[in-house]
Coordinates of C-alpha atoms and ligand atoms in Angstrom, one line a residue:
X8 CA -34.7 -9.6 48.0
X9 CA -36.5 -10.3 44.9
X10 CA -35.6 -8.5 41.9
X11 CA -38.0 -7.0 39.5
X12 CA -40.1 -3.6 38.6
X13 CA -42.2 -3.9 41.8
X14 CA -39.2 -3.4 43.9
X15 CA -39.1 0.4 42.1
X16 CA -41.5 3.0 44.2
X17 CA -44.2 3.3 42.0
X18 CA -43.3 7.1 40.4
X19 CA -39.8 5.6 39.8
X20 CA -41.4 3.1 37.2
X21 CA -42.5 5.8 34.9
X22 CA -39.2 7.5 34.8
X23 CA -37.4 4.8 34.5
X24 CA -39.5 4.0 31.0
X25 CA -39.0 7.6 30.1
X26 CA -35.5 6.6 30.4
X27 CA -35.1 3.3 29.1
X28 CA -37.0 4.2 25.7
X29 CA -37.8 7.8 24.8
X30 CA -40.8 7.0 22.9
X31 CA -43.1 4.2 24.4
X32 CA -46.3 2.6 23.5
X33 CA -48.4 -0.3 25.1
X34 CA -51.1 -2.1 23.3
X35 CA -53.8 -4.8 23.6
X36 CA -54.8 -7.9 21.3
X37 CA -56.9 -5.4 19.5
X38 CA -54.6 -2.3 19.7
X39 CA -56.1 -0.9 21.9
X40 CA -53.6 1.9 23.8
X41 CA -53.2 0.6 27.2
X42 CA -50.1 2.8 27.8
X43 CA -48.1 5.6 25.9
X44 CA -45.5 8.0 27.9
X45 CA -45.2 11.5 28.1
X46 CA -42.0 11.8 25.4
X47 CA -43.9 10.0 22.8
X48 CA -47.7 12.3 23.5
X49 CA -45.4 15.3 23.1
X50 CA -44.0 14.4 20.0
X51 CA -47.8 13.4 18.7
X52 CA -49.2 16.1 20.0
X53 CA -51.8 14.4 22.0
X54 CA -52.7 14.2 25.6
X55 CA -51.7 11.2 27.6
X56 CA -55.5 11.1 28.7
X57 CA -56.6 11.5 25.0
X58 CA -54.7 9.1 23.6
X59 CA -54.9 6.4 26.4
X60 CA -58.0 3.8 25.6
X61 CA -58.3 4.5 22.1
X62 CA -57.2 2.5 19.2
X63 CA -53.5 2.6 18.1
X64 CA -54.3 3.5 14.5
X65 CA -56.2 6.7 15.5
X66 CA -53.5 8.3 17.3
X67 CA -50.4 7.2 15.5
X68 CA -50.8 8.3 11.9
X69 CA -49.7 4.8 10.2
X70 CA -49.4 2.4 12.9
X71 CA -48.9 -1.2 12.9
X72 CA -48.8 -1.9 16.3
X73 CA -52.2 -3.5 16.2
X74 CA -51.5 -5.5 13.2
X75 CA -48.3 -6.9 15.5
X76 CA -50.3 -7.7 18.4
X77 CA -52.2 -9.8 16.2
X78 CA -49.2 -11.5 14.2
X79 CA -46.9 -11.9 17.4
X80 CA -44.0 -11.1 14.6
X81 CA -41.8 -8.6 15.6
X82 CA -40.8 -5.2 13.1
X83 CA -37.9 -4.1 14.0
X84 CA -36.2 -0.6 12.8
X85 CA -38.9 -0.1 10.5
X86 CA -39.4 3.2 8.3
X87 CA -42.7 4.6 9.5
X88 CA -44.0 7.5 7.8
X89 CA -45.4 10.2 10.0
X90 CA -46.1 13.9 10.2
X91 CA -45.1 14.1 6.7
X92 CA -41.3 12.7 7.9
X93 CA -40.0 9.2 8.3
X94 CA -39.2 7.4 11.7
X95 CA -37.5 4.6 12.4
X96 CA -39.6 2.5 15.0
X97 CA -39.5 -0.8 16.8
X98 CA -42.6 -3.0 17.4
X99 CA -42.3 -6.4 19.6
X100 CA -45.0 -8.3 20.6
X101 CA -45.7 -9.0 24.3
X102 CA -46.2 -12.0 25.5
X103 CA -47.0 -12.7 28.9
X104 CA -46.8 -16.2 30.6
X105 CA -46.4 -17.4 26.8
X106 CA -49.8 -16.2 25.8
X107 CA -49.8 -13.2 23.3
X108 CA -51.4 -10.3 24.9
X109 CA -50.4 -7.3 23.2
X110 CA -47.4 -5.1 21.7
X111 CA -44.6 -2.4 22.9
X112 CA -43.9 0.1 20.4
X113 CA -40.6 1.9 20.5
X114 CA -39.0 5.0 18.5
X115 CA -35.6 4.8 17.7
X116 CA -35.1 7.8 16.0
X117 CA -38.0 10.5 15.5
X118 CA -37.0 11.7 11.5
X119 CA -34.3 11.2 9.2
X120 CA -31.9 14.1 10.7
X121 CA -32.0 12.2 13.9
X122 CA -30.6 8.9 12.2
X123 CA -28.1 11.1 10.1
X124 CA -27.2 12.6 13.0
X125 CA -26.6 9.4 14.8
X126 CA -24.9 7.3 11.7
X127 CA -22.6 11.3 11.5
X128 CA -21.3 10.9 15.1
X129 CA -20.8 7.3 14.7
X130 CA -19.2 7.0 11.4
X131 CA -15.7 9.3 12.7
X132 CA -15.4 6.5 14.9
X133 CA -15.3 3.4 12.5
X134 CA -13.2 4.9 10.3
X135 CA -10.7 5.6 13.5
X136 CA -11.4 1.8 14.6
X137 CA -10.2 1.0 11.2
X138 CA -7.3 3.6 10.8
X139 CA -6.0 2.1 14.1
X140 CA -7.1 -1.6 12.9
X141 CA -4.8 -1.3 9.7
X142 CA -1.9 0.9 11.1
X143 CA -1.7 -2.0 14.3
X144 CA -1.6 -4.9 11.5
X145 CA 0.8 -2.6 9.6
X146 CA 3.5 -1.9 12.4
X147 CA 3.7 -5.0 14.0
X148 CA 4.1 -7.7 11.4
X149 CA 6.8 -7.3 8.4
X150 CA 5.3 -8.3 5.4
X151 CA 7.9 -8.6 2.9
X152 CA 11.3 -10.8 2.8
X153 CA 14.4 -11.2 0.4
X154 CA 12.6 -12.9 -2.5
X155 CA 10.4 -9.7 -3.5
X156 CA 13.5 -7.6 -3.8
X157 CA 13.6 -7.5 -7.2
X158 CA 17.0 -6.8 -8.9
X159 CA 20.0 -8.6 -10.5
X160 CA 22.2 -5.6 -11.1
X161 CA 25.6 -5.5 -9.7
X162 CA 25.2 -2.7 -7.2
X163 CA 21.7 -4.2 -6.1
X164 CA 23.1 -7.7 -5.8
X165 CA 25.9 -6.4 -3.5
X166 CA 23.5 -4.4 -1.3
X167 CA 21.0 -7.6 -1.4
X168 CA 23.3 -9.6 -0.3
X169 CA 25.1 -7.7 2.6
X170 CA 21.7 -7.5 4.2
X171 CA 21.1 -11.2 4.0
X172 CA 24.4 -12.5 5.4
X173 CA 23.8 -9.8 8.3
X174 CA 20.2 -10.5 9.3
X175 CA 21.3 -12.4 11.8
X176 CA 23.5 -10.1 14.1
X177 CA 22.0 -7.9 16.3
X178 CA 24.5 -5.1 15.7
X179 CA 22.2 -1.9 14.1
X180 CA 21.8 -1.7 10.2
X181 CA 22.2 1.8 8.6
X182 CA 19.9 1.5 4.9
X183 CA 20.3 5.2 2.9
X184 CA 19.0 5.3 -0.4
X185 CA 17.0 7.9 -2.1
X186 CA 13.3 8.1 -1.9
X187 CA 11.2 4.9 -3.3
X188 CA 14.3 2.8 -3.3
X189 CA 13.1 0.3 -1.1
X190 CA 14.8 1.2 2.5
X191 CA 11.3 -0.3 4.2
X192 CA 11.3 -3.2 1.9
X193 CA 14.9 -3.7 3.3
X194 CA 14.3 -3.4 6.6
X195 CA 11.2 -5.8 6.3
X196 CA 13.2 -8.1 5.1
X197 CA 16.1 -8.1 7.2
X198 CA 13.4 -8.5 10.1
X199 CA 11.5 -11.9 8.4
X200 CA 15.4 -13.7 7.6
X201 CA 16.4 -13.1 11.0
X202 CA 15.7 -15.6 14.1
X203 CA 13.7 -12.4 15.4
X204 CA 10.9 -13.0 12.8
X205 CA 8.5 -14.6 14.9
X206 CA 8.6 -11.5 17.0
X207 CA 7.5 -7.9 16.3
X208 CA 8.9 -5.4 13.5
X209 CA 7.8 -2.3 15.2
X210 CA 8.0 0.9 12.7
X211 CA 8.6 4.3 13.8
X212 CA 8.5 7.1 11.6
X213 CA 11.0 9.6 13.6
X214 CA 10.1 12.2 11.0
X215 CA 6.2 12.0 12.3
X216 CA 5.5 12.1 16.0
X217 CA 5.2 15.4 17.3
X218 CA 8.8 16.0 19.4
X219 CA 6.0 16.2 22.5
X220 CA 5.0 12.9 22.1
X221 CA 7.9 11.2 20.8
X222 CA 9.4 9.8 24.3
X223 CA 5.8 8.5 25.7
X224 CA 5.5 6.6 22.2
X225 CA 9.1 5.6 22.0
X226 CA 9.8 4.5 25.6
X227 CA 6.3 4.8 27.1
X228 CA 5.0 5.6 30.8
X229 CA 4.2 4.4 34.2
X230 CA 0.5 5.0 35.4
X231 CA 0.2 8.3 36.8
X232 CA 3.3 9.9 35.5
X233 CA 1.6 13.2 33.9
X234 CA -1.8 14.8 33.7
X235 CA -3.1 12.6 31.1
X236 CA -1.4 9.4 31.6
X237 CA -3.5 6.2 30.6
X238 CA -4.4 4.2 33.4
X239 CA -2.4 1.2 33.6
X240 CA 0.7 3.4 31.9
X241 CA 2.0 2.6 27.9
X242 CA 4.4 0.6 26.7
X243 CA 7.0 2.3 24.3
X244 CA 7.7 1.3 20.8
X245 CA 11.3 0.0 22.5
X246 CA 9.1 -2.4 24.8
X247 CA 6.5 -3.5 21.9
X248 CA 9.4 -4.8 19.9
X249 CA 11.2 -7.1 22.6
X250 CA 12.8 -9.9 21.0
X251 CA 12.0 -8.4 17.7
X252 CA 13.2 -5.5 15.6
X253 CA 12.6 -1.8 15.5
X254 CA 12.6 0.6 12.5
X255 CA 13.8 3.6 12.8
X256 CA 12.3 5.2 9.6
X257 CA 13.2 9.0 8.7
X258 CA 16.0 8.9 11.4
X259 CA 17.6 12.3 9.7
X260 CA 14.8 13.8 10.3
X261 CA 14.7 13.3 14.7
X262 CA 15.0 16.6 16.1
X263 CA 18.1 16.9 17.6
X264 CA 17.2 16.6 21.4
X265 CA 15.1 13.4 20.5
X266 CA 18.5 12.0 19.3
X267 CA 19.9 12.7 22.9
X268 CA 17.2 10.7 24.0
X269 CA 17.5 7.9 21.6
X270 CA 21.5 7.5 21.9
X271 CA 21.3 7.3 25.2
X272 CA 18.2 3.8 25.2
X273 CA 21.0 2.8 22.4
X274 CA 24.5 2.9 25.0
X275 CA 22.8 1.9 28.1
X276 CA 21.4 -1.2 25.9
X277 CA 17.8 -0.7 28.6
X278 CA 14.7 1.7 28.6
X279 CA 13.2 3.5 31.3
X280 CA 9.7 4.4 30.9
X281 CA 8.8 7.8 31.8
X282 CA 8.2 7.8 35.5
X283 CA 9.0 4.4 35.7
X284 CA 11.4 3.0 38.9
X285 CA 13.6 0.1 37.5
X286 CA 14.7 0.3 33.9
X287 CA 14.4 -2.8 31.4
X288 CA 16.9 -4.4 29.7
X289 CA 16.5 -4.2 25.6
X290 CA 16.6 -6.8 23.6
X291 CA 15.8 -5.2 20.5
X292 CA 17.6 -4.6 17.2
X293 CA 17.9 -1.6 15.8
X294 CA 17.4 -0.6 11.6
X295 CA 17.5 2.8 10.9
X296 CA 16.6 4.3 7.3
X297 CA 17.1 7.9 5.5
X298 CA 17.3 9.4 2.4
X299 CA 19.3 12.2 4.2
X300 CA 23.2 12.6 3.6
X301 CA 23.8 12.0 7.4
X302 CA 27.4 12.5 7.2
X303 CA 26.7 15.9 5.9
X304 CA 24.5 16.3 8.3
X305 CA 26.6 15.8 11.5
X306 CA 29.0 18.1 9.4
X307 CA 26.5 20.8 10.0
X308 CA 25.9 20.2 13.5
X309 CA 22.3 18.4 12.2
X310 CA 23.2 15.1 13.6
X311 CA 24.5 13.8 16.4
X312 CA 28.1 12.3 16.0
X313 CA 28.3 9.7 18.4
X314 CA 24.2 8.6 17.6
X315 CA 25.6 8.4 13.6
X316 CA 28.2 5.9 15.0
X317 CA 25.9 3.9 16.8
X318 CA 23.5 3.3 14.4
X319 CA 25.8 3.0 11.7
X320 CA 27.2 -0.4 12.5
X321 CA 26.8 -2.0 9.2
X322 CA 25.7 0.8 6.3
X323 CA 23.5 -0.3 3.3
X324 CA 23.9 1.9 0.6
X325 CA 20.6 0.9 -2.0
X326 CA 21.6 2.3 -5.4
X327 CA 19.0 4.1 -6.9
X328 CA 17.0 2.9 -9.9
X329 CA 18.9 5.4 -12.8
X330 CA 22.2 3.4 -11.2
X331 CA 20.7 -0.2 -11.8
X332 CA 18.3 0.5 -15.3
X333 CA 19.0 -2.5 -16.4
X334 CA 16.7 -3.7 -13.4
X335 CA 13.9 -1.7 -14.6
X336 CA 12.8 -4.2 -17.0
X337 CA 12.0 -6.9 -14.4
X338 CA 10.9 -4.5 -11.5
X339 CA 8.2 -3.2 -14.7
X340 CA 6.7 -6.8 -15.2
X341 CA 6.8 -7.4 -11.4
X342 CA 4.4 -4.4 -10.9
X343 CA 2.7 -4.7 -14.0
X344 CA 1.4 -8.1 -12.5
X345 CA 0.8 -6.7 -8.8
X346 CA -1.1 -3.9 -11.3
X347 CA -3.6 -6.8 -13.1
X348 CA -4.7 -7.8 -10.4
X349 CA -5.6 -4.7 -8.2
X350 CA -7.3 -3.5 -11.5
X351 CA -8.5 -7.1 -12.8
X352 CA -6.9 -6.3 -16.2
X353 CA -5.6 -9.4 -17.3
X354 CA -2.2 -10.0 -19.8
X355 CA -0.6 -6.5 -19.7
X356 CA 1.8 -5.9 -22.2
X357 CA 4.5 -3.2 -22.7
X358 CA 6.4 -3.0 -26.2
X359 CA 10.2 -2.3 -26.5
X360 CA 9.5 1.6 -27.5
X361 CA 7.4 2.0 -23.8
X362 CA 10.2 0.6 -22.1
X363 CA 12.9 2.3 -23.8
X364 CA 11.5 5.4 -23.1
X365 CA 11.2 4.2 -19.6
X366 CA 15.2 3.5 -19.7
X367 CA 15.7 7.1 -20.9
X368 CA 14.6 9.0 -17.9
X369 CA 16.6 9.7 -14.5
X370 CA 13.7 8.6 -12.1
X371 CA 14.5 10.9 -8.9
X372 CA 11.5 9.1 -7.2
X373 CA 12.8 5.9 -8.1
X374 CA 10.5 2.6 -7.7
X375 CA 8.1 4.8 -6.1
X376 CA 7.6 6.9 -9.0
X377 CA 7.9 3.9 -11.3
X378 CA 4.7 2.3 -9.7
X379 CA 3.1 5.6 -10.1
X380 CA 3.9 5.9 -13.6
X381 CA 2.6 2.7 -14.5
X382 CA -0.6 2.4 -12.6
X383 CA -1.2 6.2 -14.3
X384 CA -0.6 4.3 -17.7
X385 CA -3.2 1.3 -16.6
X386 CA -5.5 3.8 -15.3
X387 CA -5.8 5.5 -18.5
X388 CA -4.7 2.9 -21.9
X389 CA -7.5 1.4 -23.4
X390 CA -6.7 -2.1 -24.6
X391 CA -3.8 -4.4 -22.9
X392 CA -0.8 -2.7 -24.4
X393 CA 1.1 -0.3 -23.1
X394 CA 1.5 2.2 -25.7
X395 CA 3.9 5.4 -25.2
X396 CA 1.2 7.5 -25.3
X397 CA 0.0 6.2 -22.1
X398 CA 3.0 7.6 -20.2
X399 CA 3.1 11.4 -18.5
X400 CA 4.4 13.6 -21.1
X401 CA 7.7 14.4 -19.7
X402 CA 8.2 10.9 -20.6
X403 CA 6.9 10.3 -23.8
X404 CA 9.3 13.9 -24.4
X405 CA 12.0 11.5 -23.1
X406 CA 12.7 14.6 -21.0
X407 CA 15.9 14.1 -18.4
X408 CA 14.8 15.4 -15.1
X409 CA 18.1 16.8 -13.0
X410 CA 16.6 16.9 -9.4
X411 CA 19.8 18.9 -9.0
X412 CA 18.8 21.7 -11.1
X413 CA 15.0 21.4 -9.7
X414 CA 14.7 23.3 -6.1
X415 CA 11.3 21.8 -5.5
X416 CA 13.1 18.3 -6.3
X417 CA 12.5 17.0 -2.9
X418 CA 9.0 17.8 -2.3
X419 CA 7.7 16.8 -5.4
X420 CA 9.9 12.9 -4.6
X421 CA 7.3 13.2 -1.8
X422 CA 4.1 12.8 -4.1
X423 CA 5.7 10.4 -6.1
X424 CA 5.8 12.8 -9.2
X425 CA 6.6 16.0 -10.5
X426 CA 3.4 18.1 -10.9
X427 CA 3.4 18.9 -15.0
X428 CA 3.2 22.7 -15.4
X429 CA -0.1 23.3 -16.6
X430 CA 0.5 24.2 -20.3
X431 CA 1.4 20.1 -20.7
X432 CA -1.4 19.0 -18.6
X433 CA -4.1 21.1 -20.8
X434 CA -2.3 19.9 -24.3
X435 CA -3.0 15.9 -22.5
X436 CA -6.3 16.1 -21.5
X437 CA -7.0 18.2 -25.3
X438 CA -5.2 14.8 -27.2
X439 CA -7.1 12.1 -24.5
X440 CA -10.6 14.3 -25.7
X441 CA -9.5 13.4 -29.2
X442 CA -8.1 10.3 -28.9
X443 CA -11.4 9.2 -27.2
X444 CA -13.7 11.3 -30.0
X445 CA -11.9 9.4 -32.7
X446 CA -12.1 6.1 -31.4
X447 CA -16.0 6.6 -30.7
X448 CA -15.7 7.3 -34.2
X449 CA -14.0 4.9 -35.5
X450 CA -11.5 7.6 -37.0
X451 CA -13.7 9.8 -38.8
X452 CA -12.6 13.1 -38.2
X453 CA -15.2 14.4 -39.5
X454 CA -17.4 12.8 -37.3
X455 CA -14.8 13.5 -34.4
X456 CA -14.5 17.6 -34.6
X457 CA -18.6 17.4 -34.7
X458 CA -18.2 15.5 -31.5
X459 CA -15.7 17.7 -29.8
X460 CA -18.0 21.0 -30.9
X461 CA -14.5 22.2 -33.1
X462 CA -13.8 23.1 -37.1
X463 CA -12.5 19.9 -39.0
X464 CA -9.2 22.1 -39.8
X465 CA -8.9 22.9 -36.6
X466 CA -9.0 19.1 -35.7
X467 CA -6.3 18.2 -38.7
X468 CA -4.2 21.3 -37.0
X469 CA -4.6 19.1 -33.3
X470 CA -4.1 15.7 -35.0
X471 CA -0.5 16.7 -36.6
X472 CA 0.8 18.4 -33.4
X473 CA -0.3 15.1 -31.1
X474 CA 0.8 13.1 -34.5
X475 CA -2.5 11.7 -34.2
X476 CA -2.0 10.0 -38.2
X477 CA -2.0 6.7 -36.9
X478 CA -5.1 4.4 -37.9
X479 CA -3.8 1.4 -36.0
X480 CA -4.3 2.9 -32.7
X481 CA -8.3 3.1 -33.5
X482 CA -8.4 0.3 -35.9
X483 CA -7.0 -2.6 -32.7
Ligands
ATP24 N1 13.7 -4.1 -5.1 C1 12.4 -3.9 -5.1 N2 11.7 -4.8 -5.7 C2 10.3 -4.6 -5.7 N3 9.7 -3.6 -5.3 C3 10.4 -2.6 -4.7 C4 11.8 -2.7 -4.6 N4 12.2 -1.6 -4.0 C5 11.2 -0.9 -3.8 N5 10.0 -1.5 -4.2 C6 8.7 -0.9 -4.1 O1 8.8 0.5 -4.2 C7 8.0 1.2 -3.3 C8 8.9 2.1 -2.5 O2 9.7 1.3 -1.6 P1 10.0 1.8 -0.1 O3 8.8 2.3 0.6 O4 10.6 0.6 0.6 O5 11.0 2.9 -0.4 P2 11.8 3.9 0.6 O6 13.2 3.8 0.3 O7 11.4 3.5 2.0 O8 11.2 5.3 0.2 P3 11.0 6.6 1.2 O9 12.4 7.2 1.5 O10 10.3 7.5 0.2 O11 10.3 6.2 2.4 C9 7.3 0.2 -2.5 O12 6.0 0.1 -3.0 C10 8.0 -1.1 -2.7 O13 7.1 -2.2 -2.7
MG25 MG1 10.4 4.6 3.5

């Protein structure tokens, strides 16, 4: 049976234009209107029997369609102004048997708001494409090994070193620190100096999957095993990481019928998926992480006993940074470097008074907060050196933060920082405005209250309570 449009009953032809392109035109060599559908005379205005014969140019406000007929070059998604809006419109030219004989006009979107509409709906789904992209690349390869933990103090070295000579048993690893001491960095590296390395490092933040979803994700599903199921079923987390390692990130924080769930994967050594028939056998090792006081925890009834005895096979405890300051030097110029070049602000430096300030303070938030602090400091110094004045006030103070005496102490670990009651963070952003005045002015305070709209006393006032004397610091 041959295959093309004259196979179609004739009144199927038409729709099936209507269909194919909403807005259609046909010209000749001299643009000339041979055709034009129904969607596109509506959105004219004209009749199909007014506009058909006539030249293209007097029915489509702005057309090029004849001058493409002409050219044989094609235009594609090009802005065409009409009916005082913009569309965006396609023009080919037709050849026929290899001779040019005309042009096909298209409209791909009628105005502006149909494009925005389009790029709207679209653009929700990129940025899920690249969520997904990132967090597949993120789970399934460990990216860091022994030689970025950086660290010579005793307590470190010890806790370094335990984790190297066991990389390569399969019996489960137990890392507790505090937060931002480096349990995934750990756990990373554990993974890369094993013989597993060439296989997955699946992470799994117990702490983050709804309870609902946690055993499809963990141990995945046979086709067909709930409303909902994906066609082909899912393999678990469990099953993702065979031969490899999983992470069990946040484990304090499983709800305490997910940990049923898990210790029982853990004894029988194989996983079932959900309403699958045979279970597999797991070859998998297991690293779990918190910054939970787990033995507390089963104490209260929190934890599971017998699941704190599996997973605690071979406990890591990771010191925090106030127990190893002498490390913070070194773990400083390490991120000071990772910090030139994600800012492309070369030769950094950070004078003795910096860091000793630095050594002063109790860092509940540890390397985490450290990072923070000094990517804050880059953010804001002008210059390459790392002056004191650069650091959050309840630094430069030399302030002790007790995260014991601080009820908000664990939420505020979870943004990296304390948030500065609001008295401190109006007195910094009043001595940046005249930090930045004076150095536009080269230190003339004269010059500098007429910039910042106050009295010259009133400046002198602001100068000795920020101790604002200093010349040098404008003078560099
Ligand atoms: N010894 C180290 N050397 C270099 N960088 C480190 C070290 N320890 C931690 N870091 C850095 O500090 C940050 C926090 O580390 P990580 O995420 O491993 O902490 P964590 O203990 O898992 O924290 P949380 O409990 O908040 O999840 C990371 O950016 C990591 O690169
Ligand atoms: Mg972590």
């Amino acid at each position: 049976m041959p295959n093309n449009l004259h196979t179609l009953p004739e009144d199927w032809i038409e729709e099936v234009v209507n269909l194919a392109a909403e807005c259609m035109v046909v010209v000749d060599r001299d643009g000339i209107i041979l055709y034009i559908n129904q969607a596109y005379c509506e959105f004219l205005n004209v009749t199909e029997a007014n506009a058909a014969g006539r030249p293209v140019q007097e029915v489509i406000e702005n057309s090029r369609m004849q001058i493409v007929a002409k050219t044989g070059k094609a235009e594609v998604a090009s802005i065409h102004p009409i009916n005082g809006s913009e569309m965006v419109a396609n023009r080919y030219p037709l050849f026929v048997k290899g001779e040019l004989v005309g042009a096909v006009g298209t409209v791909m979107f009628r105005n502006p708001e149909e494009w925005l509409d389009y790029s709207r709906r679209l653009q929700p789904l990129l940025e899920e494409l690249k969520y997904y992209k990132t967090k597949f690349e993120k789970e399934l390869y460990s990216k860091y090994h022994f030689g970025d933990l950086i660290g010579e103090s005793p307590k470190f070295t010890a806790a370094k070193r335990l984790a190297e000579r066991v990389s390569d048993s399969h019996s489960a690893v137990l890392l507790l620190g505090a937060s931002g001491t480096g349990k995934e960095l750990f756990a990373h590296s554990i993974h890369q100096a094993s013989k597993r390395n060439h296989a997955p490092f699946m992470r799994v933040n117990c702490g983050s999957i709804p309870e609902h979803l946690f055993e499809s994700e963990i141990f995945g599903y046979e086709e067909g095993s709930f409303t909902g199921a994906k066609k082909g079923g899912k393999k678990g987390k469990f099953e993702l990481a065979s031969g490899g390692t999983i992470f069990l990130d946040e484990i304090g924080d499983l709800p305490l019928q997910m940990q049923t769930k898990l210790l029982r994967v853990l004894q029988e050594k194989e996983i079932e998926r959900i309403g699958g028939r045979a279970p597999v056998p797991l070859d998998v090792r297991v690293i779990a992480a918190t910054h939970r006081n787990l033995e507390e925890m089963v104490r209260n009834g929190q934890f599971r006993e017998d699941l704190y005895y599996r997973l605690n096979v071979i406990k890591i405890d990771i010191p925090s940074l106030k127990e190893r300051i002498d490390d913070l030097g070194p773990l400083a110029a390490m991120l000071l470097k990772k910090l030139e070049d994600k800012f492309h602000r070369p030769k950094i430096q950070m004078p003795e008074e910096t860091l000793s300030l630095l050594r002063k303070h109790s860092w509940p938030g540890n390397i985490r907060e450290l990072e923070n602090v000094l990517e804050r400091a880059v953010n804001v110094m002008e210059g390459t050196v790392i002056y004191p004045e650069y650091l959050p006030l309840y630094l430069q103070e030399g302030k002790r933060q007790s995260s014991s005496e601080d009820p908000h102490s664990e939420s505020w670990e979870l943004f990296g920082r304390k948030p500065e009651p609001l008295k401190e963070t109006m007195q910094k952003a009043e001595k940046k405005a005249i930090i930045d005045a004076l150095a536009i002015c080269g230190g003339n305070k004269k010059e500098a209250a007429a910039v910042l709209g106050i009295g010259k006393t009133s400046l002198y006032e602001k100068c000795r309570l920020y101790e604002l004397s200093g010349k040098e610091l404008f003078y560099k």
